[in-house]
Structure formats: structure tokens, C-alpha cells
JSON list of C-alpha atoms in Angstrom, two decimals:
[
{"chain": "A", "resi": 1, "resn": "UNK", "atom": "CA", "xyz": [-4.42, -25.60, -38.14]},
{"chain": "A", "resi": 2, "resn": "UNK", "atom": "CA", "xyz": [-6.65, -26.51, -40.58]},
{"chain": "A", "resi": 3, "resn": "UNK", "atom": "CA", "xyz": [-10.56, -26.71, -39.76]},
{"chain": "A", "resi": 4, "resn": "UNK", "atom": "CA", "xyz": [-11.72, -29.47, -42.55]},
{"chain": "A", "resi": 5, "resn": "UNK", "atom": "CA", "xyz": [-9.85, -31.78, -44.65]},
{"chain": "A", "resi": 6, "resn": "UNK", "atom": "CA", "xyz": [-8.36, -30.59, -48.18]},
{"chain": "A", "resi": 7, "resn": "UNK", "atom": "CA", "xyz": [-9.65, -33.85, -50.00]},
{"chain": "A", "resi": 8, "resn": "UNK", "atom": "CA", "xyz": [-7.27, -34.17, -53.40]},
{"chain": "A", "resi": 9, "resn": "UNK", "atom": "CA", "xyz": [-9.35, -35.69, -55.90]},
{"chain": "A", "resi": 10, "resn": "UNK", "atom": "CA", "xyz": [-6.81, -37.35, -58.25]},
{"chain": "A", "resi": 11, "resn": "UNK", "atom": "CA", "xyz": [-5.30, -39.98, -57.42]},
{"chain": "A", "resi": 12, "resn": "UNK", "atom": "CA", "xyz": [-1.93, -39.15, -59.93]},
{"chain": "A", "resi": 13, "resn": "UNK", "atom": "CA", "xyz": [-1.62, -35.91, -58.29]},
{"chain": "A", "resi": 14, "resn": "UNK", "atom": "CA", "xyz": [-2.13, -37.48, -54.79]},
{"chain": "A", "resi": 15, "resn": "UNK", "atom": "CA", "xyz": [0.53, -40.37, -55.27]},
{"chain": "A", "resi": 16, "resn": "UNK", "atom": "CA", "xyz": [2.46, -37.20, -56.28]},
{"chain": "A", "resi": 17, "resn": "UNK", "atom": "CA", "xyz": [1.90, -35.13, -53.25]},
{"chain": "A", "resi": 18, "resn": "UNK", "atom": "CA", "xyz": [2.71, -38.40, -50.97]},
{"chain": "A", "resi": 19, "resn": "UNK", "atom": "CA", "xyz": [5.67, -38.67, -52.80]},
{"chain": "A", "resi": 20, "resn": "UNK", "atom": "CA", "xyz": [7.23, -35.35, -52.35]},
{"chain": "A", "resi": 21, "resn": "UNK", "atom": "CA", "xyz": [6.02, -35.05, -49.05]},
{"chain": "A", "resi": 22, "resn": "UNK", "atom": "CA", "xyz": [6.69, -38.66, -47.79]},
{"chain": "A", "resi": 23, "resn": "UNK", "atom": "CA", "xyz": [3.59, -39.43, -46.73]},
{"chain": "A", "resi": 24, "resn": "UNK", "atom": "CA", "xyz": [0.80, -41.84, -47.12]},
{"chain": "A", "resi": 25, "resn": "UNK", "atom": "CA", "xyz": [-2.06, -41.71, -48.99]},
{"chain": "A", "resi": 26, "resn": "UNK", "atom": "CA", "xyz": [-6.06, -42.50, -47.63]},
{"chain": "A", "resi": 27, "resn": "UNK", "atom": "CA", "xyz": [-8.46, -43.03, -49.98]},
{"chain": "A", "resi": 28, "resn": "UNK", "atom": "CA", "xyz": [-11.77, -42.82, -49.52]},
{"chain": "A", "resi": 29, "resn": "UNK", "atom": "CA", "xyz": [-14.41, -44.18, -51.74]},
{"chain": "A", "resi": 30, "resn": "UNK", "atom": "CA", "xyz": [-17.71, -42.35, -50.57]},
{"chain": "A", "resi": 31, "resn": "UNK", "atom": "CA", "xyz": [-21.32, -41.93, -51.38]},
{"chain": "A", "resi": 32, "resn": "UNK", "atom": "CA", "xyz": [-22.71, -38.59, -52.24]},
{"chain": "A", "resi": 33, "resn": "UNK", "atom": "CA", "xyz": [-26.13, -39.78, -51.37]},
{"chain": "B", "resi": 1, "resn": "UNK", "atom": "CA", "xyz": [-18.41, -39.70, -41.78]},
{"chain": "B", "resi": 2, "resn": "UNK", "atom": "CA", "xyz": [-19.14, -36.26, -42.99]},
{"chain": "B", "resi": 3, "resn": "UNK", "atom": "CA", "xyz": [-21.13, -35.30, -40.22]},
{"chain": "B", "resi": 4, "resn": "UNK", "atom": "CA", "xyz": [-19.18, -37.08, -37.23]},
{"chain": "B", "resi": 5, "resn": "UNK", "atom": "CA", "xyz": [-15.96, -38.04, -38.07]},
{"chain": "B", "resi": 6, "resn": "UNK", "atom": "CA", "xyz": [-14.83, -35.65, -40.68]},
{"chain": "B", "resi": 7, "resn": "UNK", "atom": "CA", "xyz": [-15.67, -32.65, -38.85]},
{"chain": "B", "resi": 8, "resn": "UNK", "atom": "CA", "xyz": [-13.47, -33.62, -35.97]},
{"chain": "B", "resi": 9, "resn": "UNK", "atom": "CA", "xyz": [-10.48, -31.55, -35.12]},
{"chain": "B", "resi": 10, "resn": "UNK", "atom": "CA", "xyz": [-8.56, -34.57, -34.00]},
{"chain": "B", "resi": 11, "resn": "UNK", "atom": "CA", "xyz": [-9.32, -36.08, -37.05]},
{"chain": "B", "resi": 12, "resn": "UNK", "atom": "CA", "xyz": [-8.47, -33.17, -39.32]},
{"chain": "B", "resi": 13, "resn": "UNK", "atom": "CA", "xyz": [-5.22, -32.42, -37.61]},
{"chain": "B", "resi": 14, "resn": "UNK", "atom": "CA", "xyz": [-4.29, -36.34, -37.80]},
{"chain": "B", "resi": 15, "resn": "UNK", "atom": "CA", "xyz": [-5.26, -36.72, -41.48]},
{"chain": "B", "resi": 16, "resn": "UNK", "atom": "CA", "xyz": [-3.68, -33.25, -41.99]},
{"chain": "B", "resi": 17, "resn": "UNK", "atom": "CA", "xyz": [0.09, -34.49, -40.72]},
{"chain": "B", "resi": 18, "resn": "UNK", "atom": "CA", "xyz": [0.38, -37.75, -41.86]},
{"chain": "B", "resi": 19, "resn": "UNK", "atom": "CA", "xyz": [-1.68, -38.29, -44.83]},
{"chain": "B", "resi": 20, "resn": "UNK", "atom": "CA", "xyz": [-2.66, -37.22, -48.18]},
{"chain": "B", "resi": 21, "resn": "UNK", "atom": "CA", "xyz": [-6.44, -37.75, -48.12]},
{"chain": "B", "resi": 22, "resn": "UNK", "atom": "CA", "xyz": [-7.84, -38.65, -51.59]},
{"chain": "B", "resi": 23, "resn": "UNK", "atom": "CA", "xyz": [-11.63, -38.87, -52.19]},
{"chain": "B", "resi": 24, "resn": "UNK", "atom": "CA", "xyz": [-13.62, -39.94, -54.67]},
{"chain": "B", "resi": 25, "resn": "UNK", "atom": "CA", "xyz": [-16.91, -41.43, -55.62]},
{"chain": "B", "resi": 26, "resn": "UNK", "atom": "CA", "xyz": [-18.09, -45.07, -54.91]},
{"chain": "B", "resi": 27, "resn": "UNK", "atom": "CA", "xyz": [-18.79, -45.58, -58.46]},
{"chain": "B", "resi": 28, "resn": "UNK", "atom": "CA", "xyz": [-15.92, -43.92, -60.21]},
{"chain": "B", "resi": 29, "resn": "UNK", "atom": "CA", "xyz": [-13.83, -45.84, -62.86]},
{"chain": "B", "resi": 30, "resn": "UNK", "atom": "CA", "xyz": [-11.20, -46.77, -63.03]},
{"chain": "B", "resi": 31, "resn": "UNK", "atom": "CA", "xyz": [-10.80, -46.84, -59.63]},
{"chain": "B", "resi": 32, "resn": "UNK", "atom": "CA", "xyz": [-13.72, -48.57, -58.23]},
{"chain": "B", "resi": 33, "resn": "UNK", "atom": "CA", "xyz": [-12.92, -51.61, -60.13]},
{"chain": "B", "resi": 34, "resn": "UNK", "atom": "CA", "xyz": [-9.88, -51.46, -59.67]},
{"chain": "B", "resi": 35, "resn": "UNK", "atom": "CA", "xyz": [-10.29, -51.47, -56.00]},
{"chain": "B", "resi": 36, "resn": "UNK", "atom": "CA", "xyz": [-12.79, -53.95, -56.13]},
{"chain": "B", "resi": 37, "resn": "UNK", "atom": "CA", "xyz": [-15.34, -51.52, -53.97]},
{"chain": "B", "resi": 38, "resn": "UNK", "atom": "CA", "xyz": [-18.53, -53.26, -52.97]},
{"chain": "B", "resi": 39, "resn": "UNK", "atom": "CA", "xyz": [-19.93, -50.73, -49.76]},
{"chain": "B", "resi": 40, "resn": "UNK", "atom": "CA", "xyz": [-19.26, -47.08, -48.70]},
{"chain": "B", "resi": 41, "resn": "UNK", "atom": "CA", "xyz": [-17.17, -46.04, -46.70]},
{"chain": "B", "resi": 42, "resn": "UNK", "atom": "CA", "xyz": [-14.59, -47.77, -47.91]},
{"chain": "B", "resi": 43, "resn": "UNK", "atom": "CA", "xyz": [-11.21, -46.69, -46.59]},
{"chain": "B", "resi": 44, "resn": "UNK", "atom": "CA", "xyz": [-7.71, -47.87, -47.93]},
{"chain": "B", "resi": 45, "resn": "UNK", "atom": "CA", "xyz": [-4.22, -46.81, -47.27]},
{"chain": "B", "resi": 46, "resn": "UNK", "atom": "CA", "xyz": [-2.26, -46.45, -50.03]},
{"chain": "B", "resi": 47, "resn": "UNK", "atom": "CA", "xyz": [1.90, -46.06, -49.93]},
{"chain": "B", "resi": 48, "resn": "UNK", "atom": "CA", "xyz": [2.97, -43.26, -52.50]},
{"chain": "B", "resi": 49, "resn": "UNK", "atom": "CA", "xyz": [2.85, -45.75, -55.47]},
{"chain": "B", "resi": 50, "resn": "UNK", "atom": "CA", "xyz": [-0.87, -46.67, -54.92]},
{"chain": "B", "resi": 51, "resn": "UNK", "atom": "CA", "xyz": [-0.40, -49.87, -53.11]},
{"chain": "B", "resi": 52, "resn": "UNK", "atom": "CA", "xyz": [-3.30, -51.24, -50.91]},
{"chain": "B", "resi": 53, "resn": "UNK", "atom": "CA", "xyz": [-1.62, -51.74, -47.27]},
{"chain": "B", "resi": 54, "resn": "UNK", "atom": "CA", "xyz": [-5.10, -51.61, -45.52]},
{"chain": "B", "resi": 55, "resn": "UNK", "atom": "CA", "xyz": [-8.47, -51.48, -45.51]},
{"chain": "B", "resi": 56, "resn": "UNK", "atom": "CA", "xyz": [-11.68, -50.88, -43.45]},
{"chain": "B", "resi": 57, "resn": "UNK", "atom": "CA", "xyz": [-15.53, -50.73, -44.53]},
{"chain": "B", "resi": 58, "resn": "UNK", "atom": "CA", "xyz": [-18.07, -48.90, -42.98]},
{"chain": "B", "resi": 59, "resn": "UNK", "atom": "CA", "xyz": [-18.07, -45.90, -40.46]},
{"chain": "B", "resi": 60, "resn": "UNK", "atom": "CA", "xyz": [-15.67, -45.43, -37.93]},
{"chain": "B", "resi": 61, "resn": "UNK", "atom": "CA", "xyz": [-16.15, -42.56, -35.13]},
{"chain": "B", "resi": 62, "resn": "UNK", "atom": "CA", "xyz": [-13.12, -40.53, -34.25]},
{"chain": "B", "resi": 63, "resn": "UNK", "atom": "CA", "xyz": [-12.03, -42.55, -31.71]},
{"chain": "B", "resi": 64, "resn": "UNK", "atom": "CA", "xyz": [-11.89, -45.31, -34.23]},
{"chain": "B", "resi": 65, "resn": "UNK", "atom": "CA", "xyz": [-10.78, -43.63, -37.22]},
{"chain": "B", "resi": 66, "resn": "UNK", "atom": "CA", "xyz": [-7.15, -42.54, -35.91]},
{"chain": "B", "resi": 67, "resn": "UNK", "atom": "CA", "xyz": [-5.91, -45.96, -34.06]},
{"chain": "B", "resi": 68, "resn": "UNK", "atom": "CA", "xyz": [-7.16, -47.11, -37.53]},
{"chain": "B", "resi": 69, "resn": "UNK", "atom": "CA", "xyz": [-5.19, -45.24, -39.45]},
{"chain": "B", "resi": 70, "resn": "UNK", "atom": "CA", "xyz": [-2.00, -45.55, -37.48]},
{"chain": "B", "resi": 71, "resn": "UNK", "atom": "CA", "xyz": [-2.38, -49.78, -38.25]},
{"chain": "B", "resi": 72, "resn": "UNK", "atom": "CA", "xyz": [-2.49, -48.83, -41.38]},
{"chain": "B", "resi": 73, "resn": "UNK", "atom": "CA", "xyz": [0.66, -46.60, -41.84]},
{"chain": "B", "resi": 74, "resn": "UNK", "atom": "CA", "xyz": [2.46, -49.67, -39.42]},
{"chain": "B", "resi": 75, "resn": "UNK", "atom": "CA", "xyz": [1.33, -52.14, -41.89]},
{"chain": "B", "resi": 76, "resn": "UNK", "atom": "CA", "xyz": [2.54, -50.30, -44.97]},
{"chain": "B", "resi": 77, "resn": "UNK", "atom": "CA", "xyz": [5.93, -49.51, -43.26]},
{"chain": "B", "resi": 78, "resn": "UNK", "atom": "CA", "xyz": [5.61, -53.08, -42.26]},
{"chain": "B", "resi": 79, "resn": "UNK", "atom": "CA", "xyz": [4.73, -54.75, -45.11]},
{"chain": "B", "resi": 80, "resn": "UNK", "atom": "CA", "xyz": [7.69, -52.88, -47.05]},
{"chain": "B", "resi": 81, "resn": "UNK", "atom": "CA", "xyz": [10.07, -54.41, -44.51]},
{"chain": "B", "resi": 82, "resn": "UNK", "atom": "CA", "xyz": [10.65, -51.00, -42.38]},
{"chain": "B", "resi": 83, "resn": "UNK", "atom": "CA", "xyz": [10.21, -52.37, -39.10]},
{"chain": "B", "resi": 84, "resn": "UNK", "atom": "CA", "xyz": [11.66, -49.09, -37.29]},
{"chain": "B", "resi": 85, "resn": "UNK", "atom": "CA", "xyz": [8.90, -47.06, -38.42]},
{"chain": "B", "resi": 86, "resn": "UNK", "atom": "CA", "xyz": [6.33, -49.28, -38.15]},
{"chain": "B", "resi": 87, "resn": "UNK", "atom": "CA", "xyz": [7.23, -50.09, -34.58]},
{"chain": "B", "resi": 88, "resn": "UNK", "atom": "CA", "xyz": [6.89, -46.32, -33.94]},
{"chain": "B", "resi": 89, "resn": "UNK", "atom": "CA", "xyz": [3.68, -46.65, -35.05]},
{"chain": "B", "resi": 90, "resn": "UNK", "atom": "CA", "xyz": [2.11, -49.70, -33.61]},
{"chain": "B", "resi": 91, "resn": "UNK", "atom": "CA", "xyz": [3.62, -48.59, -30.03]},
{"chain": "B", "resi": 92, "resn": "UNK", "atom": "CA", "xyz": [2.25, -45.22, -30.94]},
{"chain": "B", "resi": 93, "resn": "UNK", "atom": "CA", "xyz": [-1.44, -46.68, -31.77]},
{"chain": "B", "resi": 94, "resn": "UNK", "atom": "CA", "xyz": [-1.27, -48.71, -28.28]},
{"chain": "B", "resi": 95, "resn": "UNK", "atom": "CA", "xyz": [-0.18, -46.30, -26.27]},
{"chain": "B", "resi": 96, "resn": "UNK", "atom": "CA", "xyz": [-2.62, -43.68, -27.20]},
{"chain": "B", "resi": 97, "resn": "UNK", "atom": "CA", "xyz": [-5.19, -45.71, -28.49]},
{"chain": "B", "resi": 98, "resn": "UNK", "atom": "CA", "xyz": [-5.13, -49.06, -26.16]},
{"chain": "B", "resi": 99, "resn": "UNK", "atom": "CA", "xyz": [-8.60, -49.37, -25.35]},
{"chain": "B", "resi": 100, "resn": "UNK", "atom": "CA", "xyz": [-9.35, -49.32, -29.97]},
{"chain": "B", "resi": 101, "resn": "UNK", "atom": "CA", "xyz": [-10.42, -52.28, -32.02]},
{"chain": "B", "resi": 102, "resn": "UNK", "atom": "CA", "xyz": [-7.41, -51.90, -33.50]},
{"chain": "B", "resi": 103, "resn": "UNK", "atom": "CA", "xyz": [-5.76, -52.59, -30.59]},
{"chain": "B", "resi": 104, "resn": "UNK", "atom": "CA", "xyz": [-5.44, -56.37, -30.94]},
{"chain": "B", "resi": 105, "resn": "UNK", "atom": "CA", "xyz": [-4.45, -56.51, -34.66]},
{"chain": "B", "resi": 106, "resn": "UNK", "atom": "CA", "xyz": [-1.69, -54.00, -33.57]},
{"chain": "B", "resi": 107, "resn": "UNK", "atom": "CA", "xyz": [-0.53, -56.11, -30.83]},
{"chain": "B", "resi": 108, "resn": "UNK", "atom": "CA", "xyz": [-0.20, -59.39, -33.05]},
{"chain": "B", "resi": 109, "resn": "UNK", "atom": "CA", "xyz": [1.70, -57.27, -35.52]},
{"chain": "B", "resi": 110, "resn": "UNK", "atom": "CA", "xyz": [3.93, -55.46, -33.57]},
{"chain": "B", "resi": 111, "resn": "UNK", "atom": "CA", "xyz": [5.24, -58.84, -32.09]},
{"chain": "B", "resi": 112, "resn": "UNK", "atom": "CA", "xyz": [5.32, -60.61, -35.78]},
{"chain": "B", "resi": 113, "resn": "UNK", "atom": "CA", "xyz": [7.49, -57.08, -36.63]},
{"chain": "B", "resi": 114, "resn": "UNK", "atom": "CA", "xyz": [10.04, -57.63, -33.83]},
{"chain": "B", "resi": 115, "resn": "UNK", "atom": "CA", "xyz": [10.16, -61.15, -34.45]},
{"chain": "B", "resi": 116, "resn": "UNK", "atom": "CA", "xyz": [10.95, -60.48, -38.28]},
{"chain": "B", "resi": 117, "resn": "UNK", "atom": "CA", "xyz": [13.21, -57.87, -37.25]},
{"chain": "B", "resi": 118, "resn": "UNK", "atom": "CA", "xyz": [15.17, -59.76, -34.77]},
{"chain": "B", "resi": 119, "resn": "UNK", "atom": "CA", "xyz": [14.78, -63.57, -35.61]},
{"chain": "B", "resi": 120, "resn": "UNK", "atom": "CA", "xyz": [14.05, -63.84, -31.58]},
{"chain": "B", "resi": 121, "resn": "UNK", "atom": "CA", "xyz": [10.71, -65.26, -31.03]},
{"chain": "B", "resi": 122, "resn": "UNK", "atom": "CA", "xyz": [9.92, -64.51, -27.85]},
{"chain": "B", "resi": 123, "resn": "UNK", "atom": "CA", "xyz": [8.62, -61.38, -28.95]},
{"chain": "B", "resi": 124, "resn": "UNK", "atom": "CA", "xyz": [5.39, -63.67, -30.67]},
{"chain": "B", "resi": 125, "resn": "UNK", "atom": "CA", "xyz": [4.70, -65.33, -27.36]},
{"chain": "B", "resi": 126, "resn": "UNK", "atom": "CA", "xyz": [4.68, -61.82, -25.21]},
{"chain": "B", "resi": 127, "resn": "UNK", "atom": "CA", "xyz": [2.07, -61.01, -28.56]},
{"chain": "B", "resi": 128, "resn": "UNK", "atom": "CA", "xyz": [0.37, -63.85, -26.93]},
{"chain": "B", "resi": 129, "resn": "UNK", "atom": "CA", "xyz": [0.60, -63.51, -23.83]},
{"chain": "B", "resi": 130, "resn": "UNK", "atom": "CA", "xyz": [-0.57, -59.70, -23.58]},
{"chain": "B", "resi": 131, "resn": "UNK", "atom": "CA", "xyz": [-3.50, -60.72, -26.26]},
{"chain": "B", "resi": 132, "resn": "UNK", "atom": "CA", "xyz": [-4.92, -63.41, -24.35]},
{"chain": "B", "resi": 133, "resn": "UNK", "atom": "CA", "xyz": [-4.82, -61.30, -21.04]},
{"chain": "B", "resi": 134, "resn": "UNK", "atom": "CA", "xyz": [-5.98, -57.68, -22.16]},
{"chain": "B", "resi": 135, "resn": "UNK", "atom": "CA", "xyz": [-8.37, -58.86, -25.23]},
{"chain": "B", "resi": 136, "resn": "UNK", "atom": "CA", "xyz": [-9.44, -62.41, -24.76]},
{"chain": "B", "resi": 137, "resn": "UNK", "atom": "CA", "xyz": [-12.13, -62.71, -27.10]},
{"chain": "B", "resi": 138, "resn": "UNK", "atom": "CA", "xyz": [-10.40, -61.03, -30.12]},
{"chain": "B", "resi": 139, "resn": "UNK", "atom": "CA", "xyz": [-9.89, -62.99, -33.21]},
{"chain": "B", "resi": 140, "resn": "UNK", "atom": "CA", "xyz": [-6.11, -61.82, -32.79]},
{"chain": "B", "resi": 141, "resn": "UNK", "atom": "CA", "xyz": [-5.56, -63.50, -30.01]},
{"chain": "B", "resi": 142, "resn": "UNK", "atom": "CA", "xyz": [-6.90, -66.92, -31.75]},
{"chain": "B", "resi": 143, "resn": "UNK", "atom": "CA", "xyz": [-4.73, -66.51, -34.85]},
{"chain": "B", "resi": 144, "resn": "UNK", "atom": "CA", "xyz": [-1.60, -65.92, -31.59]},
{"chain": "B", "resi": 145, "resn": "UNK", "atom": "CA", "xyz": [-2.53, -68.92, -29.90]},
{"chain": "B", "resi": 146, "resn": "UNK", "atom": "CA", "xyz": [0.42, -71.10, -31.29]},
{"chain": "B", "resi": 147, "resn": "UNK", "atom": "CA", "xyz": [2.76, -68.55, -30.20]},
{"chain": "B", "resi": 148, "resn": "UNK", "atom": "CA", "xyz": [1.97, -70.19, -26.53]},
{"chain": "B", "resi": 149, "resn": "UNK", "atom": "CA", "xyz": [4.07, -72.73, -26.97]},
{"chain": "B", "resi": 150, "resn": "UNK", "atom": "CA", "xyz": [7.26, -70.84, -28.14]}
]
């Protein structure tokens, strides 16, 4: 299993990867500080 | 989130099998406009054409952070008329996750879903019913109190 989360960055290439892996995407809008 | 909720294995292995996690900055365009972002964290589940199903502000712990993204894979299944799968994933959220804020929301939904699903409304009044017993002071079980009379 995984130890962090693989974050995607894009959202055309996450829509993408939901799509071919039927899945949902979360996006998270965050604050570097 | 990055140093509580992120970190946590349940977390990571629930993100990592039912969800493409996408990040990006508060600030960035198009997106931030687009979403209309006004306060970080801002969380929203998209379906795989980058429609808004659901949405939470601020921090959520671990224990929060999973029942809340199970409502929203139920409402996007729900709100795209596949009431199979998003059954499957309100009873999922309640049965694992009962005791969660998103408990109530879940339990008005679920009932509205088998309702829609089955033009039978008693389903809506057991939404009641179970609200106004387990979580009496949640909003949900205002916005169910019609249902009473069904």
C-alpha cells in the first residue's frame, strides 16, 4: 500500500485518470502557507 | 490536513482506492474562479467530467474526512440518477461511519434515493423517523420533518 497520497496536479489529466479508471475525482484547493 | 489527516494510513488507503486526488493552490486560475474558492481547505468531489457533486470547507480529521468522502461519491452516483451505487455507499458511510457528521445528511439522502428509486415513500418517513431518534438536533432531521406525516 501506498504510504502518502500521489496528488495529480492537473486537472485534464486527472478527469482523465478518473475516466479510465472509473473513479472519482477530489480536489483540493490548499494553502502552501 | 498535511500534518493530521493526510498522513493517515486510513486516509491514504481510502483516497488511494476510490479516488483520484487532485491538488492545487488556493489561488490558481482558472480554477479558483471557477470554483468560486473563498477559504482553504476547500474540498470538492468531482465526477470524471469535472462536475461539483460536493463540497466541504475547512479541516476535517480522519475520522471525518472518509464518512465525508463516501457522501460525496453517494451524492454524485446520486445526483446522476444511479441509485444502486449510491445506496452502496450511503449504507456503507452509516454502517462504518454512524457516529460522523455526515451521518445525518446520509440518512436524509439515502431515504430521498430509495424513495426516487422506488416511488414508495415510506422510505422518507423511516429517514424521519431514524433522524429524529438517533440525531435530534441535526439540521437533517428539520429539513425531514414533513416526511412525519407520510
Amino acid at each position: 500500500m501506498e504510504n502518502k497520497i500521489n496528488w495529480e496536479t492537473e486537472m485534464d489529466r486527472a478527469l482523465a485518470q478518473a475516466r479510465a479508471e472509473n473513479k472519482l475525482v477530489l480536489l483540493d484547493f490548499f494553502n502552501p502557507g | 490536513m498535511d500534518a493530521v489527516t493526510y498522513p493517515d494510513a486510513e486516509v491514504i488507503g481510502f483516497i488511494g482506492e476510490n479516488l483520484i486526488p487532485l491538488r492545487v493552490q488556493f489561488d490558481a486560475q482558472p480554477l479558483s474562479s471557477d470554483f468560486n474558492v473563498k477559504w482553504t481547505p476547500t474540498l470538492v468531489t468531482l465526477d470524471s467530467y469535472g462536475t461539483e457533486h460536493h463540497r466541504t470547507v475547512g479541516f476535517l480529521s480522519p475520522e471525518e474526512l472518509i464518512p465525508s468522502l463516501l457522501l460525496g461519491i453517494a451524492k454524485t452516483y446520486f445526483e446522476a440518477d444511479r441509485f444502486d451505487e449510491a445506496l452502496q455507499n450511503f449504507e456503507k458511510l452509516l454502517a462504518e461511519h454512524p457516529k460522523s457528521d455526515s451521518a445525518p445528511e446520509a440518512i436524509y439522502l439515502q431515504g430521498v434515493c430509495r424513495y426516487k428509486s422506488t416511488h414508495d415513500a415510506k422510505p422518507l418517513k423511516q429517514a424521519y423517523e431514524k433522524l429524529s431518534a438517533e440525531y435530534p438536533s441535526s439540521e437533517w432531521t428539520r429539513r425531514a420533518y414533513p416526511y412525519r406525516l407520510l
